[in-house]
Amino acid sequence: MRSPSLYSQDDPISAAMKPPATESDAERAARLEAEAEAKRISEQIDEDLREERERMKKKKGDVKLLLLGQAESGKSTLQKQFQLMYKPSSLDQERASWTTVIYFNVVHSLKQILTTLEQWDDVLDDDIDMSPADAPSYSTSKARGNGFADQPSPSTSLMDSSNGPKGSPGGYSDGTGSTSHSASSRDAGAAQIANLRQKLAPLVAAESQLADRLSGGITVSGSGKGGVYVRSGWQARTIENALGKMKSRRPPATNEKKPRESQEAGIDPLVQEVGRLLELTEDDIHELWSHPTVKGMIAKRRLKLDEWSEFFLRHISRVASPDYVPTTDDILHARIQTMGVAEHIFDVNIHGKLVTWHLFDVGGARGQRHSWVPYFDDANAIIFVAPVSAFDQYLEEDPRVNRIDDSLQLFTQVCSNALLKSVHLVLFLNKTDLLRSKLDRGLKVRKYITSFGERSNDYETVVQYFRAHFLQVHRRNNENRRVLYTHFTSVVDTKATQRIIGNVRDSIFRGYLQSAALV
């Protein structure tokens, strides 16, 4: 018996799909409409699949670059340098939103200074050489296998106030009346600081409002003392939030004096008010920043400020000016913590060929590192940023862990990850300028890192010592014999950093784009 043809009248599928003989005109119209809709959907699916194939074909030539490293290592600053180099117009578009960040940085720094002063009763006792933050919490130093200590060793910490001839916290008398003179000076200094605290109170009170404007009320668990965290696209949302709050306000009464032109221009009234307070208190900020007690506490390391704090306080006259607009250098020094993963897309000219780079800037706090893994799959290259100036610092999430030690552990995880075995790897040993500054001030590496021993405390010895530890980690986890490209960097230095970015671009081009047959 002959099998029925697809086109034969006795085809069971055709018979099943054949409309019934009793079909009415209305039923026929509904059936034809449904068939037309099904055909339209099918054609749309085919078109979507075709476009997706085209996108995938084009994306094969894209470069996916991950910026990895602990919090405050300089990843976001490096991202800004990429932005400045390959998409400068976008930085100009964001410039206004950075005013909020910079004002927050200044206000937060002032609050930190005043809070620390209050903990010490606004006085600097010369006979106490060690702050609670410097004091070790264990009777013996706890060094890990790589020789990096969790805490400064008690044998090398600054002397306890109970030892030696220094006596009680009130000082000792040498028979010349110096004790009473010293007490009088301390009282006068404390009175000055109390007066400054009162004058700066309205400005410091704006910290929480600025933080809320930036974060939208977001808090991050598992990140130590917390702080202000922003998601990707925070620049536009900061301005939108400000405009939303402006619209929700009642219009001012006719007798109220409001700068209408600034509101019409979309300026955030909160930022405008903080700017006004900065202008009014500029002299008070100068006086606090240059006060002998503050300088003494910084020198004795009872008051530890981040580099961005010192940068903006040194430039407070410019930041507090009524027509202040953030410079590119200001934006590079501004500090805001990234939450999650932010993607930045650049078209990079590599030897006459435009290649799309997808740069992913990730949050580096311990509680956010789990979000990195999904981006490992098809990564082409990684820039790992390790701050070598952080040898005397500890994680906010775990004050027992030295930040250099944490960087080494994190670098070990990256080097040993199976998904990243063939990924082009670049190491930025960052913040070398701050490292040099600390060493020039006489800070001893061996106090914080036990394995440093009696090596010379000069810059070249220290940076090569750190580099050797990272190279050792790479050698132990380098089954595929890939090259580790290492650079000593200060990513706030635009000229030097962009030269290094050019070198990184070319090395990625040689290692990956050639293998993908794109050149």
Coordinates of C-alpha atoms in Angstrom, one line a residue:
M1 CA 0.0 0.0 0.0
R2 CA 1.4 3.4 -1.0
S3 CA 2.2 5.8 1.9
P4 CA 0.2 9.0 1.7
S5 CA 2.2 12.0 0.4
L6 CA 2.4 15.2 2.3
Y7 CA 0.4 16.8 -0.5
S8 CA -2.1 14.0 -1.0
Q9 CA -5.7 14.4 -0.1
D10 CA -5.5 11.5 2.4
D11 CA -2.7 13.1 4.5
P12 CA -3.9 12.7 8.1
I13 CA -2.4 16.1 9.2
S14 CA -4.1 18.0 6.4
A15 CA -7.3 16.2 7.2
A16 CA -7.0 17.1 10.8
M17 CA -6.3 20.8 10.0
K18 CA -9.1 21.0 7.4
P19 CA -11.9 23.4 8.6
P20 CA -15.2 21.7 9.2
A21 CA -17.8 21.8 6.4
T22 CA -20.2 23.5 8.8
E23 CA -17.8 26.5 9.5
S24 CA -19.7 29.7 9.6
D25 CA -18.4 33.0 8.1
A26 CA -17.6 34.3 11.6
E27 CA -15.7 31.2 12.6
R28 CA -13.8 31.3 9.3
A29 CA -12.8 34.9 9.9
A30 CA -11.6 34.1 13.4
R31 CA -9.6 31.2 12.2
L32 CA -7.9 33.2 9.5
E33 CA -7.1 35.9 12.0
A34 CA -5.6 33.4 14.4
E35 CA -3.5 31.8 11.6
A36 CA -2.2 35.3 10.5
E37 CA -1.3 36.1 14.1
A38 CA 0.5 32.8 14.5
K39 CA 2.4 33.5 11.3
R40 CA 3.4 37.0 12.5
I41 CA 4.7 35.6 15.8
S42 CA 6.6 32.9 14.0
E43 CA 8.2 35.4 11.6
Q44 CA 9.1 37.7 14.6
I45 CA 10.8 34.8 16.4
D46 CA 12.8 34.0 13.2
E47 CA 13.8 37.7 13.0
D48 CA 14.8 37.8 16.6
L49 CA 16.9 34.7 16.2
R50 CA 18.6 36.2 13.1
E51 CA 19.4 39.4 15.0
E52 CA 20.7 37.4 18.0
R53 CA 23.0 35.4 15.6
E54 CA 24.3 38.7 14.2
R55 CA 24.9 40.1 17.7
M56 CA 26.7 36.9 18.8
K57 CA 28.8 37.0 15.6
K58 CA 29.8 40.6 16.2
K59 CA 30.3 40.1 20.0
K60 CA 32.9 37.4 19.3
G61 CA 35.3 40.2 18.5
D62 CA 34.5 42.1 21.8
V63 CA 36.9 42.2 24.7
K64 CA 35.5 41.5 28.2
L65 CA 37.8 43.0 30.8
L66 CA 37.3 42.5 34.6
L67 CA 38.6 44.9 37.2
L68 CA 39.1 42.8 40.4
G69 CA 40.6 43.6 43.8
Q70 CA 39.6 44.4 47.4
A71 CA 37.5 47.5 48.3
E72 CA 39.4 50.8 48.1
S73 CA 42.1 49.3 45.9
G74 CA 41.6 51.8 43.1
K75 CA 39.4 49.8 40.7
S76 CA 36.8 52.5 40.2
T77 CA 39.5 55.2 39.8
L78 CA 41.1 53.0 37.1
Q79 CA 37.6 52.7 35.4
K80 CA 37.4 56.5 35.4
Q81 CA 40.8 56.6 33.6
F82 CA 39.5 54.2 30.9
Q83 CA 36.4 56.4 30.6
L84 CA 38.6 59.6 30.4
M85 CA 40.8 57.9 27.7
Y86 CA 38.1 56.3 25.5
K87 CA 34.8 58.1 26.3
P88 CA 35.6 61.5 27.8
S89 CA 32.3 63.0 26.9
S90 CA 30.5 60.7 29.3
L91 CA 32.7 62.0 32.2
D92 CA 31.6 65.5 31.3
Q93 CA 28.0 64.5 31.4
E94 CA 28.4 63.1 34.9
R95 CA 30.4 66.0 36.2
A96 CA 27.5 67.7 38.1
S97 CA 26.7 64.4 40.0
W98 CA 30.2 64.2 41.4
T99 CA 29.7 67.4 43.3
T100 CA 27.4 65.4 45.7
V101 CA 30.2 62.8 46.2
I102 CA 32.9 65.4 46.8
Y103 CA 30.7 67.3 49.3
F104 CA 30.0 64.0 51.0
N105 CA 33.7 63.2 51.1
V106 CA 34.5 66.6 52.8
V107 CA 31.6 66.4 55.3
H108 CA 32.4 62.7 56.2
S109 CA 36.1 63.6 56.7
L110 CA 35.2 66.5 59.1
K111 CA 32.9 64.2 61.0
Q112 CA 35.6 61.6 61.3
I113 CA 38.1 64.2 62.6
L114 CA 35.7 65.6 65.2
T115 CA 34.6 62.2 66.4
T116 CA 38.2 61.1 66.9
L117 CA 39.0 64.3 68.7
E118 CA 36.0 63.8 71.0
Q119 CA 37.3 60.3 71.8
W120 CA 40.5 61.9 73.0
D121 CA 38.7 64.7 74.9
D122 CA 40.0 67.2 72.2
V123 CA 43.5 67.0 73.6
L124 CA 46.8 65.5 72.4
D125 CA 48.8 64.0 75.3
D126 CA 52.4 63.7 74.3
D127 CA 53.1 61.0 76.8
I128 CA 50.7 58.5 75.2
D129 CA 52.2 57.1 72.0
M130 CA 49.8 54.4 71.0
S131 CA 46.2 54.7 70.0
P132 CA 43.6 52.0 70.7
A133 CA 43.5 51.3 66.9
D134 CA 47.3 50.5 66.9
A135 CA 47.2 48.4 70.0
P136 CA 47.4 44.6 69.4
S137 CA 44.5 42.6 70.7
Y138 CA 46.6 39.4 71.2
S139 CA 49.5 38.6 73.4
T140 CA 51.4 37.3 70.4
S141 CA 51.4 38.2 66.8
K142 CA 49.4 35.9 64.6
A143 CA 51.2 35.5 61.3
R144 CA 49.8 33.5 58.4
G145 CA 51.7 31.1 56.3
N146 CA 52.9 33.8 54.0
G147 CA 54.3 35.8 56.9
F148 CA 51.8 38.6 56.9
A149 CA 50.6 39.4 60.4
D150 CA 47.0 39.9 61.4
Q151 CA 48.0 42.5 64.0
P152 CA 51.2 44.5 64.7
S153 CA 53.5 42.5 66.9
P154 CA 53.6 43.7 70.5
S155 CA 57.4 43.5 70.4
T156 CA 57.5 46.1 67.7
S157 CA 54.5 48.2 68.6
L158 CA 55.0 51.7 70.0
M159 CA 55.8 51.6 73.7
D160 CA 53.0 51.3 76.3
S161 CA 52.5 54.4 78.4
S162 CA 53.3 52.4 81.6
N163 CA 56.9 51.7 80.5
G164 CA 59.8 54.1 80.7
P165 CA 60.0 57.5 82.4
K166 CA 56.8 58.9 81.1
G167 CA 54.6 58.3 84.1
S168 CA 50.9 59.1 84.3
P169 CA 48.8 60.4 81.4
G170 CA 48.8 63.9 83.0
G171 CA 52.5 64.2 82.4
Y172 CA 55.4 64.5 84.8
S173 CA 56.9 67.6 86.3
D174 CA 60.5 68.5 85.8
G175 CA 60.4 71.1 88.5
T176 CA 60.1 74.1 86.1
G177 CA 56.3 74.4 86.0
S178 CA 56.1 72.9 82.5
T179 CA 53.2 70.6 83.6
S180 CA 50.9 73.5 84.3
H181 CA 52.0 75.3 81.2
S182 CA 51.3 72.2 79.1
A183 CA 47.9 71.8 80.8
S184 CA 47.0 75.4 80.0
S185 CA 47.9 74.9 76.4
R186 CA 45.9 71.7 76.1
D187 CA 42.9 73.5 77.7
A188 CA 43.1 76.4 75.2
G189 CA 43.4 73.9 72.3
A190 CA 40.4 71.9 73.6
A191 CA 38.4 75.1 73.8
Q192 CA 39.2 76.1 70.3
I193 CA 38.2 72.7 69.0
A194 CA 34.9 72.8 71.0
N195 CA 34.2 76.1 69.4
L196 CA 34.9 74.8 65.9
R197 CA 32.8 71.7 66.6
Q198 CA 29.8 74.0 67.3
K199 CA 30.4 76.1 64.2
L200 CA 30.7 73.0 62.0
A201 CA 27.7 71.2 63.5
P202 CA 25.2 72.2 60.8
L203 CA 27.5 71.1 58.0
V204 CA 28.4 67.8 59.7
A205 CA 24.7 67.2 60.2
A206 CA 24.2 67.1 56.5
E207 CA 26.3 63.9 56.1
S208 CA 23.3 61.5 56.5
Q209 CA 21.2 63.4 53.9
L210 CA 24.1 63.4 51.4
A211 CA 24.6 59.7 52.0
D212 CA 20.9 59.0 51.4
R213 CA 20.9 61.0 48.2
L214 CA 23.8 59.0 46.8
S215 CA 22.7 55.5 47.9
G216 CA 19.0 55.8 47.9
G217 CA 18.9 54.3 51.4
I218 CA 20.8 51.1 50.2
T219 CA 22.7 49.3 53.0
V220 CA 25.1 46.4 52.4
S221 CA 25.4 43.5 54.9
G222 CA 28.7 41.8 55.5
S223 CA 30.8 44.8 54.8
G224 CA 32.2 45.8 58.1
K225 CA 31.4 49.2 59.4
G226 CA 29.1 49.8 56.4
G227 CA 29.2 53.0 54.5
V228 CA 27.7 54.6 51.4
Y229 CA 27.3 52.1 48.5
V230 CA 26.0 53.0 45.0
R231 CA 24.7 50.8 42.2
S232 CA 25.5 51.2 38.5
G233 CA 23.9 54.3 37.0
W234 CA 23.9 56.2 40.3
Q235 CA 25.0 59.4 38.6
A236 CA 21.7 59.8 36.7
R237 CA 19.6 58.6 39.7
T238 CA 21.2 61.1 42.0
I239 CA 20.1 64.0 39.8
E240 CA 16.6 62.3 39.2
N241 CA 16.2 61.9 43.0
A242 CA 17.0 65.5 43.5
L243 CA 14.5 66.6 40.9
G244 CA 11.9 64.3 42.3
K245 CA 12.3 65.8 45.8
M246 CA 12.2 69.3 44.3
K247 CA 8.9 68.5 42.6
S248 CA 7.4 67.1 45.7
R249 CA 8.0 70.3 47.7
R250 CA 5.4 73.0 47.9
P251 CA 6.2 76.1 45.8
P252 CA 7.7 78.9 48.1
A253 CA 5.5 81.7 49.2
T254 CA 6.0 85.0 47.4
N255 CA 7.8 86.6 50.4
E256 CA 10.3 83.8 50.5
K257 CA 13.7 84.5 48.9
K258 CA 14.6 81.4 46.9
P259 CA 17.1 81.3 44.0
R260 CA 14.5 80.4 41.4
E261 CA 17.0 80.3 38.6
S262 CA 19.0 77.5 40.2
Q263 CA 15.8 75.4 40.8
E264 CA 14.8 75.9 37.2
A265 CA 18.2 74.7 36.2
G266 CA 17.7 71.5 38.1
I267 CA 20.3 72.1 40.9
D268 CA 19.8 69.8 43.9
P269 CA 18.7 72.1 46.8
L270 CA 20.5 69.8 49.3
V271 CA 23.8 70.2 47.4
Q272 CA 23.2 73.9 47.0
E273 CA 22.6 74.2 50.8
V274 CA 25.8 72.2 51.6
G275 CA 27.7 74.3 49.2
R276 CA 26.5 77.4 51.0
L277 CA 27.5 76.0 54.4
L278 CA 30.9 75.1 53.0
E279 CA 31.4 78.7 51.8
L280 CA 30.3 80.0 55.3
T281 CA 32.6 77.7 57.2
E282 CA 35.6 77.6 54.9
D283 CA 37.8 79.5 57.5
D284 CA 36.6 77.1 60.3
I285 CA 37.6 74.1 58.2
H286 CA 41.0 75.6 57.5
E287 CA 41.5 76.2 61.2
L288 CA 40.4 72.7 62.2
W289 CA 42.6 71.1 59.5
S290 CA 45.7 73.1 60.5
H291 CA 45.1 72.8 64.3
P292 CA 48.1 71.5 66.1
T293 CA 46.0 68.8 67.9
V294 CA 44.7 67.5 64.6
K295 CA 48.2 67.5 63.0
G296 CA 49.6 65.8 66.1
M297 CA 47.0 63.1 66.1
I298 CA 47.7 62.4 62.4
A299 CA 51.5 62.3 63.1
K300 CA 50.9 59.9 66.0
R301 CA 48.4 57.8 63.9
R302 CA 45.6 58.2 66.3
L303 CA 43.7 59.9 63.5
K304 CA 43.9 57.9 60.2
L305 CA 42.4 59.7 57.2
D306 CA 42.0 58.2 53.7
E307 CA 44.0 59.8 50.9
W308 CA 40.8 61.4 49.4
S309 CA 40.1 63.0 52.8
E310 CA 43.4 64.8 52.8
F311 CA 43.2 65.8 49.2
F312 CA 39.9 67.6 49.5
L313 CA 40.7 69.2 52.9
R314 CA 43.9 70.6 51.4
H315 CA 41.9 72.0 48.5
I316 CA 39.0 73.2 50.6
S317 CA 39.2 76.9 49.4
R318 CA 38.5 75.7 45.8
V319 CA 35.8 73.1 46.8
A320 CA 34.0 75.7 49.0
S321 CA 33.9 78.4 46.4
P322 CA 30.3 79.4 45.3
D323 CA 31.0 78.6 41.6
Y324 CA 32.6 75.2 42.3
V325 CA 32.6 72.6 39.5
P326 CA 34.6 69.4 40.0
T327 CA 37.7 69.1 38.0
T328 CA 38.8 65.8 36.4
D329 CA 41.4 65.5 39.2
D330 CA 38.7 66.0 41.8
I331 CA 36.6 63.2 40.2
L332 CA 39.6 60.8 40.1
H333 CA 40.2 61.5 43.9
A334 CA 36.5 61.3 44.9
R335 CA 35.6 58.1 46.8
I336 CA 32.3 56.3 46.5
Q337 CA 31.9 52.5 47.1
T338 CA 30.6 50.4 44.3
M339 CA 27.9 47.8 45.0
G340 CA 27.4 44.9 42.6
V341 CA 28.9 44.9 39.1
A342 CA 28.9 48.0 36.8
E343 CA 29.5 47.5 33.0
H344 CA 31.2 50.2 31.0
I345 CA 31.4 49.9 27.2
F346 CA 34.2 51.6 25.1
D347 CA 35.1 51.5 21.5
V348 CA 38.9 51.0 21.5
N349 CA 41.0 51.7 18.4
I350 CA 43.5 48.9 18.2
H351 CA 45.9 49.4 15.2
G352 CA 43.2 50.9 13.1
K353 CA 40.4 48.5 14.0
L354 CA 37.6 49.5 16.4
V355 CA 37.0 46.8 19.1
T356 CA 34.3 47.1 21.6
W357 CA 35.5 46.6 25.2
H358 CA 33.2 45.6 28.0
L359 CA 34.8 46.7 31.3
F360 CA 33.3 45.4 34.5
D361 CA 34.0 47.2 37.7
V362 CA 33.0 45.1 40.7
G363 CA 32.4 45.7 44.4
G364 CA 35.4 44.6 46.4
A365 CA 34.0 44.2 49.9
R366 CA 34.0 40.6 51.2
G367 CA 30.2 40.4 51.2
Q368 CA 30.1 41.2 47.5
R369 CA 32.8 39.0 46.0
H370 CA 30.3 36.2 45.3
S371 CA 28.9 38.4 42.5
W372 CA 32.1 38.1 40.5
V373 CA 31.8 34.4 39.5
P374 CA 29.1 34.8 36.8
Y375 CA 31.4 37.1 34.9
F376 CA 34.3 34.7 34.8
D377 CA 32.9 32.4 32.1
D378 CA 33.8 34.4 29.0
A379 CA 36.3 36.9 30.3
N380 CA 39.2 37.8 28.1
A381 CA 41.4 39.6 30.5
I382 CA 41.6 40.6 34.2
I383 CA 43.3 43.6 35.8
F384 CA 43.9 42.8 39.4
V385 CA 44.4 45.9 41.5
A386 CA 46.4 45.5 44.8
P387 CA 47.1 48.6 47.0
V388 CA 50.7 48.2 48.2
S389 CA 50.3 51.3 50.4
A390 CA 47.9 49.4 52.6
F391 CA 50.5 47.4 54.6
D392 CA 49.5 49.3 57.8
Q393 CA 45.8 48.9 57.2
Y394 CA 43.2 46.3 58.2
L395 CA 39.9 45.2 56.6
E396 CA 36.8 47.1 57.8
E397 CA 35.0 43.7 57.6
D398 CA 37.6 42.0 59.8
P399 CA 40.0 44.3 61.7
R400 CA 42.3 41.3 62.4
V401 CA 43.3 40.9 58.7
N402 CA 46.0 43.0 57.1
R403 CA 44.9 44.4 53.8
I404 CA 48.0 43.2 52.0
D405 CA 47.4 39.7 53.3
D406 CA 43.8 39.9 52.0
S407 CA 44.9 41.0 48.6
L408 CA 47.3 38.0 48.4
Q409 CA 44.5 35.6 49.4
L410 CA 42.2 37.1 46.8
F411 CA 44.9 37.0 44.1
T412 CA 45.4 33.3 45.0
Q413 CA 41.7 32.6 44.4
V414 CA 41.8 34.4 41.1
C415 CA 44.9 32.6 39.9
S416 CA 43.7 29.2 40.9
N417 CA 40.1 29.5 39.6
A418 CA 39.6 26.9 36.8
L419 CA 37.4 29.3 34.8
L420 CA 40.3 31.8 34.6
K421 CA 43.2 29.6 33.8
S422 CA 43.7 30.9 30.3
V423 CA 42.6 34.5 30.9
H424 CA 45.1 37.3 30.2
L425 CA 46.2 38.5 33.6
V426 CA 47.5 42.0 34.5
L427 CA 48.6 43.0 38.1
F428 CA 48.5 46.6 39.2
L429 CA 50.5 47.2 42.4
N430 CA 48.7 50.4 43.1
K431 CA 49.0 53.5 45.3
T432 CA 52.8 53.6 45.0
D433 CA 52.8 57.3 45.6
L434 CA 51.1 56.8 49.0
L435 CA 53.5 54.0 49.8
R436 CA 56.5 56.3 49.2
S437 CA 54.9 59.0 51.3
K438 CA 54.4 56.6 54.3
L439 CA 58.0 55.3 54.1
D440 CA 59.3 58.9 53.8
R441 CA 57.4 59.6 57.1
G442 CA 59.3 56.8 58.8
L443 CA 56.6 54.2 58.9
K444 CA 58.2 50.7 59.4
V445 CA 56.8 47.8 57.3
R446 CA 58.2 45.2 59.7
K447 CA 55.8 46.6 62.4
Y448 CA 52.9 45.3 60.4
I449 CA 54.3 42.5 58.3
T450 CA 56.4 40.1 60.3
S451 CA 58.1 38.4 57.3
F452 CA 59.7 41.7 56.2
G453 CA 62.2 41.2 58.9
E454 CA 65.3 43.5 58.9
R455 CA 65.2 44.4 55.3
S456 CA 65.9 48.0 54.3
N457 CA 62.7 50.2 54.7
D458 CA 63.3 52.1 51.5
Y459 CA 60.8 52.3 48.6
E460 CA 62.5 50.0 46.1
T461 CA 63.1 47.2 48.6
V462 CA 59.5 47.4 49.8
V463 CA 57.8 47.4 46.4
Q464 CA 60.0 44.5 45.1
Y465 CA 59.3 42.6 48.3
F466 CA 55.5 42.9 47.7
R467 CA 55.9 42.1 44.0
A468 CA 57.8 38.9 44.8
H469 CA 55.0 37.7 47.0
F470 CA 52.4 38.2 44.2
L471 CA 54.7 36.6 41.7
Q472 CA 55.1 33.6 44.0
V473 CA 51.3 33.2 44.2
H474 CA 51.1 33.3 40.4
R475 CA 53.9 30.7 39.9
R476 CA 52.2 28.3 42.3
N477 CA 49.0 28.5 40.3
N478 CA 50.2 28.8 36.7
E479 CA 49.6 25.4 35.1
N480 CA 49.1 27.0 31.6
R481 CA 52.4 28.9 31.8
R482 CA 50.7 32.3 31.1
V483 CA 52.6 35.5 31.5
L484 CA 51.8 37.8 34.4
Y485 CA 52.1 41.5 33.3
T486 CA 53.0 43.6 36.4
H487 CA 52.8 47.4 36.7
F488 CA 53.6 49.8 39.6
T489 CA 50.8 52.3 39.4
S490 CA 49.2 55.4 41.0
V491 CA 45.9 55.5 39.1
V492 CA 45.2 59.1 40.1
D493 CA 48.2 60.0 37.9
T494 CA 46.4 60.4 34.5
K495 CA 49.4 60.7 32.2
A496 CA 51.2 57.6 33.7
T497 CA 48.1 55.5 34.0
Q498 CA 46.9 56.1 30.4
R499 CA 50.3 55.1 29.2
I500 CA 50.0 51.9 31.1
I501 CA 46.4 51.4 29.8
G502 CA 47.9 51.7 26.3
N503 CA 50.4 48.9 27.1
V504 CA 47.7 46.7 28.6
R505 CA 45.5 47.3 25.5
D506 CA 48.4 46.2 23.2
S507 CA 49.2 43.1 25.3
I508 CA 45.6 42.0 25.3
F509 CA 45.5 42.6 21.5
R510 CA 48.5 40.4 21.0
G511 CA 47.4 37.6 23.3
Y512 CA 43.7 37.3 22.5
L513 CA 42.6 39.2 19.4
Q514 CA 45.2 37.5 17.3
S515 CA 44.1 34.1 18.6
A516 CA 40.5 35.0 17.8
A517 CA 41.7 35.7 14.1
L518 CA 40.5 39.2 14.3
V519 CA 43.7 40.7 12.9

